[in-house]
Amino acid sequence: SLVFPVVRWRYWEGLATQLPELKSIDPLLRRRLSPQGRAALSVADDCLAGLHPVRVVYASQHGELARTLGIMESLRPECPDGPSPASFALSVLNSTPGIYSIARRDHSPALALSAGEASCWYGLMEAAQVWLEHRSPVLLISADAPVPTLFRRGQVDLAPVRALAVLIG
């Protein structure tokens, strides 16, 4: 068994049209966030309550799959401009914790992982291990959004955007 102290936790779920405001993030950074990223950083902010510095573990089942699909679509012959470098930079799994690090001016280590349906669980285990090793605060952020239609295999995905933050310390 693994025992670790949970200081605070926050959870949010809702539709992509009803996202938290996220006023603590500069508008230039905020506009780069996907709905999933906005939800993730909102619960992270609520959970941290100004604590600095803090290591971050970010977990997501699919990451920025909608952005990745957009890049793939922009590779079609009828799209002469091709993918934008900004879209590519924001499509990687660690883009959300990277934006959060920039916004908070916190140079603490951040780790991003994806482990399918068990991503949140493995993220929590990783965060607990990091806390056990360093004995300094660690924030788990787990976030996911509905899977784009192309990848649903005919199934209707009514899942909302959801995000969880757990502060271990």
PDB file of C-alpha atoms in Angstrom:
ATOM      1  CA  SER A   1       0.000   0.000   0.000  1.00  0.00           C
ATOM      2  CA  LEU A   2       0.994   3.589  -0.578  1.00  0.00           C
ATOM      3  CA  VAL A   3       0.203   6.274   1.981  1.00  0.00           C
ATOM      4  CA  PHE A   4       0.503   9.981   1.202  1.00  0.00           C
ATOM      5  CA  PRO A   5      -1.066  13.173   2.573  1.00  0.00           C
ATOM      6  CA  VAL A   6      -3.750  14.850   0.455  1.00  0.00           C
ATOM      7  CA  VAL A   7      -3.812  18.537   1.375  1.00  0.00           C
ATOM      8  CA  ARG A   8      -6.618  19.636  -0.973  1.00  0.00           C
ATOM      9  CA  TRP A   9      -8.426  18.473  -4.041  1.00  0.00           C
ATOM     10  CA  ARG A  10     -10.760  20.049  -6.597  1.00  0.00           C
ATOM     11  CA  TYR A  11     -12.953  18.586  -9.328  1.00  0.00           C
ATOM     12  CA  TRP A  12     -14.833  20.252 -12.183  1.00  0.00           C
ATOM     13  CA  GLU A  13     -16.918  18.926 -15.013  1.00  0.00           C
ATOM     14  CA  GLY A  14     -19.122  20.616 -17.547  1.00  0.00           C
ATOM     15  CA  LEU A  15     -19.672  21.378 -21.183  1.00  0.00           C
ATOM     16  CA  ALA A  16     -17.034  23.059 -23.324  1.00  0.00           C
ATOM     17  CA  THR A  17     -19.464  25.993 -23.607  1.00  0.00           C
ATOM     18  CA  GLN A  18     -19.566  26.489 -19.819  1.00  0.00           C
ATOM     19  CA  LEU A  19     -15.880  26.662 -18.919  1.00  0.00           C
ATOM     20  CA  PRO A  20     -14.447  28.349 -15.815  1.00  0.00           C
ATOM     21  CA  GLU A  21     -13.243  31.934 -16.368  1.00  0.00           C
ATOM     22  CA  LEU A  22      -9.623  31.315 -15.327  1.00  0.00           C
ATOM     23  CA  LYS A  23      -8.856  34.971 -14.609  1.00  0.00           C
ATOM     24  CA  SER A  24      -5.513  34.152 -12.955  1.00  0.00           C
ATOM     25  CA  ILE A  25      -3.958  33.236 -16.322  1.00  0.00           C
ATOM     26  CA  ASP A  26      -2.847  36.049 -18.624  1.00  0.00           C
ATOM     27  CA  PRO A  27      -5.276  36.373 -21.580  1.00  0.00           C
ATOM     28  CA  LEU A  28      -2.469  35.772 -24.101  1.00  0.00           C
ATOM     29  CA  LEU A  29      -1.752  32.398 -22.504  1.00  0.00           C
ATOM     30  CA  ARG A  30      -5.401  31.627 -21.720  1.00  0.00           C
ATOM     31  CA  ARG A  31      -6.432  31.870 -25.394  1.00  0.00           C
ATOM     32  CA  ARG A  32      -3.994  29.064 -26.243  1.00  0.00           C
ATOM     33  CA  LEU A  33      -5.739  26.618 -23.918  1.00  0.00           C
ATOM     34  CA  SER A  34      -8.243  24.057 -25.117  1.00  0.00           C
ATOM     35  CA  PRO A  35     -11.442  23.548 -23.082  1.00  0.00           C
ATOM     36  CA  GLN A  36      -9.697  20.640 -21.369  1.00  0.00           C
ATOM     37  CA  GLY A  37      -6.681  22.838 -20.580  1.00  0.00           C
ATOM     38  CA  ARG A  38      -8.866  25.628 -19.182  1.00  0.00           C
ATOM     39  CA  ALA A  39     -10.656  23.182 -16.898  1.00  0.00           C
ATOM     40  CA  ALA A  40      -7.350  21.639 -15.812  1.00  0.00           C
ATOM     41  CA  LEU A  41      -5.740  24.946 -14.892  1.00  0.00           C
ATOM     42  CA  SER A  42      -8.874  26.160 -13.151  1.00  0.00           C
ATOM     43  CA  VAL A  43      -8.910  23.240 -10.701  1.00  0.00           C
ATOM     44  CA  ALA A  44      -5.128  23.483 -10.338  1.00  0.00           C
ATOM     45  CA  ASP A  45      -5.383  27.162  -9.364  1.00  0.00           C
ATOM     46  CA  ASP A  46      -8.183  26.446  -6.894  1.00  0.00           C
ATOM     47  CA  CYS A  47      -6.213  23.603  -5.364  1.00  0.00           C
ATOM     48  CA  LEU A  48      -2.872  25.404  -5.058  1.00  0.00           C
ATOM     49  CA  ALA A  49      -4.210  28.632  -3.576  1.00  0.00           C
ATOM     50  CA  GLY A  50      -0.985  30.482  -4.396  1.00  0.00           C
ATOM     51  CA  LEU A  51       1.478  27.817  -3.191  1.00  0.00           C
ATOM     52  CA  HIS A  52       4.947  28.148  -4.826  1.00  0.00           C
ATOM     53  CA  PRO A  53       6.944  26.200  -5.918  1.00  0.00           C
ATOM     54  CA  VAL A  54       5.222  22.919  -6.681  1.00  0.00           C
ATOM     55  CA  ARG A  55       6.043  19.936  -8.870  1.00  0.00           C
ATOM     56  CA  VAL A  56       3.287  18.937 -11.310  1.00  0.00           C
ATOM     57  CA  VAL A  57       2.152  15.577 -12.668  1.00  0.00           C
ATOM     58  CA  TYR A  58      -0.303  15.948 -15.552  1.00  0.00           C
ATOM     59  CA  ALA A  59      -2.360  12.941 -16.654  1.00  0.00           C
ATOM     60  CA  SER A  60      -4.765  12.671 -19.579  1.00  0.00           C
ATOM     61  CA  GLN A  61      -6.266   9.700 -21.350  1.00  0.00           C
ATOM     62  CA  HIS A  62      -6.190  11.302 -24.799  1.00  0.00           C
ATOM     63  CA  GLY A  63      -4.275  14.542 -24.327  1.00  0.00           C
ATOM     64  CA  GLU A  64      -5.036  17.214 -26.914  1.00  0.00           C
ATOM     65  CA  LEU A  65      -6.651  14.785 -29.358  1.00  0.00           C
ATOM     66  CA  ALA A  66      -8.910  17.412 -30.971  1.00  0.00           C
ATOM     67  CA  ARG A  67      -5.866  19.579 -31.802  1.00  0.00           C
ATOM     68  CA  THR A  68      -3.989  16.557 -33.145  1.00  0.00           C
ATOM     69  CA  LEU A  69      -6.950  15.724 -35.380  1.00  0.00           C
ATOM     70  CA  GLY A  70      -6.960  19.332 -36.619  1.00  0.00           C
ATOM     71  CA  ILE A  71      -3.305  18.993 -37.578  1.00  0.00           C
ATOM     72  CA  MET A  72      -4.005  15.736 -39.405  1.00  0.00           C
ATOM     73  CA  GLU A  73      -6.879  17.371 -41.300  1.00  0.00           C
ATOM     74  CA  SER A  74      -4.650  20.303 -42.285  1.00  0.00           C
ATOM     75  CA  LEU A  75      -2.339  17.848 -44.069  1.00  0.00           C
ATOM     76  CA  ARG A  76      -5.005  17.086 -46.689  1.00  0.00           C
ATOM     77  CA  PRO A  77      -4.248  18.335 -50.227  1.00  0.00           C
ATOM     78  CA  GLU A  78      -7.184  20.764 -50.167  1.00  0.00           C
ATOM     79  CA  CYS A  79      -5.601  22.613 -47.205  1.00  0.00           C
ATOM     80  CA  PRO A  80      -2.748  24.542 -48.858  1.00  0.00           C
ATOM     81  CA  ASP A  81      -1.469  26.217 -45.691  1.00  0.00           C
ATOM     82  CA  GLY A  82      -0.791  22.991 -43.823  1.00  0.00           C
ATOM     83  CA  PRO A  83      -0.521  22.744 -40.038  1.00  0.00           C
ATOM     84  CA  SER A  84       0.532  25.765 -38.041  1.00  0.00           C
ATOM     85  CA  PRO A  85       3.578  25.536 -35.772  1.00  0.00           C
ATOM     86  CA  ALA A  86       1.483  26.892 -32.889  1.00  0.00           C
ATOM     87  CA  SER A  87      -1.089  24.122 -33.333  1.00  0.00           C
ATOM     88  CA  PHE A  88       1.672  21.544 -33.249  1.00  0.00           C
ATOM     89  CA  ALA A  89       3.281  23.038 -30.137  1.00  0.00           C
ATOM     90  CA  LEU A  90      -0.084  23.014 -28.339  1.00  0.00           C
ATOM     91  CA  SER A  91      -0.990  19.473 -29.416  1.00  0.00           C
ATOM     92  CA  VAL A  92       1.631  17.717 -27.295  1.00  0.00           C
ATOM     93  CA  LEU A  93       0.630  16.196 -23.967  1.00  0.00           C
ATOM     94  CA  ASN A  94       2.820  18.483 -21.882  1.00  0.00           C
ATOM     95  CA  SER A  95       1.516  21.755 -23.395  1.00  0.00           C
ATOM     96  CA  THR A  96      -1.031  22.377 -20.614  1.00  0.00           C
ATOM     97  CA  PRO A  97       1.409  21.952 -17.714  1.00  0.00           C
ATOM     98  CA  GLY A  98       3.924  23.973 -19.736  1.00  0.00           C
ATOM     99  CA  ILE A  99       1.502  26.882 -20.067  1.00  0.00           C
ATOM    100  CA  TYR A 100       0.752  26.599 -16.348  1.00  0.00           C
ATOM    101  CA  SER A 101       4.454  26.735 -15.517  1.00  0.00           C
ATOM    102  CA  ILE A 102       4.848  29.864 -17.645  1.00  0.00           C
ATOM    103  CA  ALA A 103       1.767  31.515 -16.121  1.00  0.00           C
ATOM    104  CA  ARG A 104       2.922  30.821 -12.558  1.00  0.00           C
ATOM    105  CA  ARG A 105       6.598  31.547 -13.292  1.00  0.00           C
ATOM    106  CA  ASP A 106       7.341  28.264 -11.543  1.00  0.00           C
ATOM    107  CA  HIS A 107      10.345  26.334 -12.877  1.00  0.00           C
ATOM    108  CA  SER A 108       9.602  23.211 -10.822  1.00  0.00           C
ATOM    109  CA  PRO A 109       9.692  19.887 -12.674  1.00  0.00           C
ATOM    110  CA  ALA A 110       6.544  18.806 -14.508  1.00  0.00           C
ATOM    111  CA  LEU A 111       5.765  15.391 -15.910  1.00  0.00           C
ATOM    112  CA  ALA A 112       2.996  14.444 -18.356  1.00  0.00           C
ATOM    113  CA  LEU A 113       1.669  10.924 -18.812  1.00  0.00           C
ATOM    114  CA  SER A 114      -1.030   9.081 -20.672  1.00  0.00           C
ATOM    115  CA  ALA A 115      -2.050   5.545 -19.792  1.00  0.00           C
ATOM    116  CA  GLY A 116      -5.438   5.084 -21.438  1.00  0.00           C
ATOM    117  CA  GLU A 117      -8.385   4.695 -19.100  1.00  0.00           C
ATOM    118  CA  ALA A 118      -6.011   4.331 -16.134  1.00  0.00           C
ATOM    119  CA  SER A 119      -4.290   7.699 -16.731  1.00  0.00           C
ATOM    120  CA  CYS A 120      -5.691   9.386 -13.625  1.00  0.00           C
ATOM    121  CA  TRP A 121      -4.804   6.408 -11.448  1.00  0.00           C
ATOM    122  CA  TYR A 122      -1.235   6.195 -12.758  1.00  0.00           C
ATOM    123  CA  GLY A 123      -0.920   9.971 -12.447  1.00  0.00           C
ATOM    124  CA  LEU A 124      -1.897   9.739  -8.788  1.00  0.00           C
ATOM    125  CA  MET A 125       0.601   6.942  -8.193  1.00  0.00           C
ATOM    126  CA  GLU A 126       3.353   8.933  -9.931  1.00  0.00           C
ATOM    127  CA  ALA A 127       2.542  12.058  -7.901  1.00  0.00           C
ATOM    128  CA  ALA A 128       2.630  10.043  -4.669  1.00  0.00           C
ATOM    129  CA  GLN A 129       5.998   8.538  -5.619  1.00  0.00           C
ATOM    130  CA  VAL A 130       7.400  11.980  -6.439  1.00  0.00           C
ATOM    131  CA  TRP A 131       6.195  13.233  -3.050  1.00  0.00           C
ATOM    132  CA  LEU A 132       7.758  10.240  -1.277  1.00  0.00           C
ATOM    133  CA  GLU A 133      11.076  10.880  -3.036  1.00  0.00           C
ATOM    134  CA  HIS A 134      11.275  14.669  -2.564  1.00  0.00           C
ATOM    135  CA  ARG A 135       8.963  15.378   0.403  1.00  0.00           C
ATOM    136  CA  SER A 136       7.864  18.625  -1.239  1.00  0.00           C
ATOM    137  CA  PRO A 137       4.380  19.511  -2.579  1.00  0.00           C
ATOM    138  CA  VAL A 138       3.236  17.750  -5.743  1.00  0.00           C
ATOM    139  CA  LEU A 139       0.139  18.629  -7.725  1.00  0.00           C
ATOM    140  CA  LEU A 140      -1.653  15.986  -9.780  1.00  0.00           C
ATOM    141  CA  ILE A 141      -3.739  17.462 -12.588  1.00  0.00           C
ATOM    142  CA  SER A 142      -5.884  15.012 -14.537  1.00  0.00           C
ATOM    143  CA  ALA A 143      -8.048  16.286 -17.397  1.00  0.00           C
ATOM    144  CA  ASP A 144      -9.966  14.902 -20.340  1.00  0.00           C
ATOM    145  CA  ALA A 145     -12.474  16.058 -22.932  1.00  0.00           C
ATOM    146  CA  PRO A 146     -14.866  14.203 -25.216  1.00  0.00           C
ATOM    147  CA  VAL A 147     -13.203  12.218 -27.973  1.00  0.00           C
ATOM    148  CA  PRO A 148     -13.620  13.776 -31.448  1.00  0.00           C
ATOM    149  CA  THR A 149     -16.339  12.163 -33.590  1.00  0.00           C
ATOM    150  CA  LEU A 150     -13.828  10.549 -35.974  1.00  0.00           C
ATOM    151  CA  PHE A 151     -12.446   8.379 -33.149  1.00  0.00           C
ATOM    152  CA  ARG A 152     -15.737   7.357 -31.509  1.00  0.00           C
ATOM    153  CA  ARG A 153     -16.347   4.285 -33.684  1.00  0.00           C
ATOM    154  CA  GLY A 154     -20.006   5.195 -34.117  1.00  0.00           C
ATOM    155  CA  GLN A 155     -20.616   5.643 -30.395  1.00  0.00           C
ATOM    156  CA  VAL A 156     -22.088   8.833 -29.016  1.00  0.00           C
ATOM    157  CA  ASP A 157     -19.739  10.477 -26.507  1.00  0.00           C
ATOM    158  CA  LEU A 158     -21.737  12.592 -24.093  1.00  0.00           C
ATOM    159  CA  ALA A 159     -18.921  12.838 -21.568  1.00  0.00           C
ATOM    160  CA  PRO A 160     -18.267  16.383 -20.382  1.00  0.00           C
ATOM    161  CA  VAL A 161     -14.953  18.136 -20.084  1.00  0.00           C
ATOM    162  CA  ARG A 162     -13.600  17.085 -16.685  1.00  0.00           C
ATOM    163  CA  ALA A 163     -10.631  17.938 -14.550  1.00  0.00           C
ATOM    164  CA  LEU A 164      -9.265  16.886 -11.174  1.00  0.00           C
ATOM    165  CA  ALA A 165      -6.463  18.422  -9.119  1.00  0.00           C
ATOM    166  CA  VAL A 166      -4.991  16.777  -6.019  1.00  0.00           C
ATOM    167  CA  LEU A 167      -2.342  18.521  -3.930  1.00  0.00           C
ATOM    168  CA  ILE A 168      -0.084  16.063  -2.151  1.00  0.00           C
ATOM    169  CA  GLY A 169       2.135  17.383   0.587  1.00  0.00           C
TER     170      GLY A 169
END
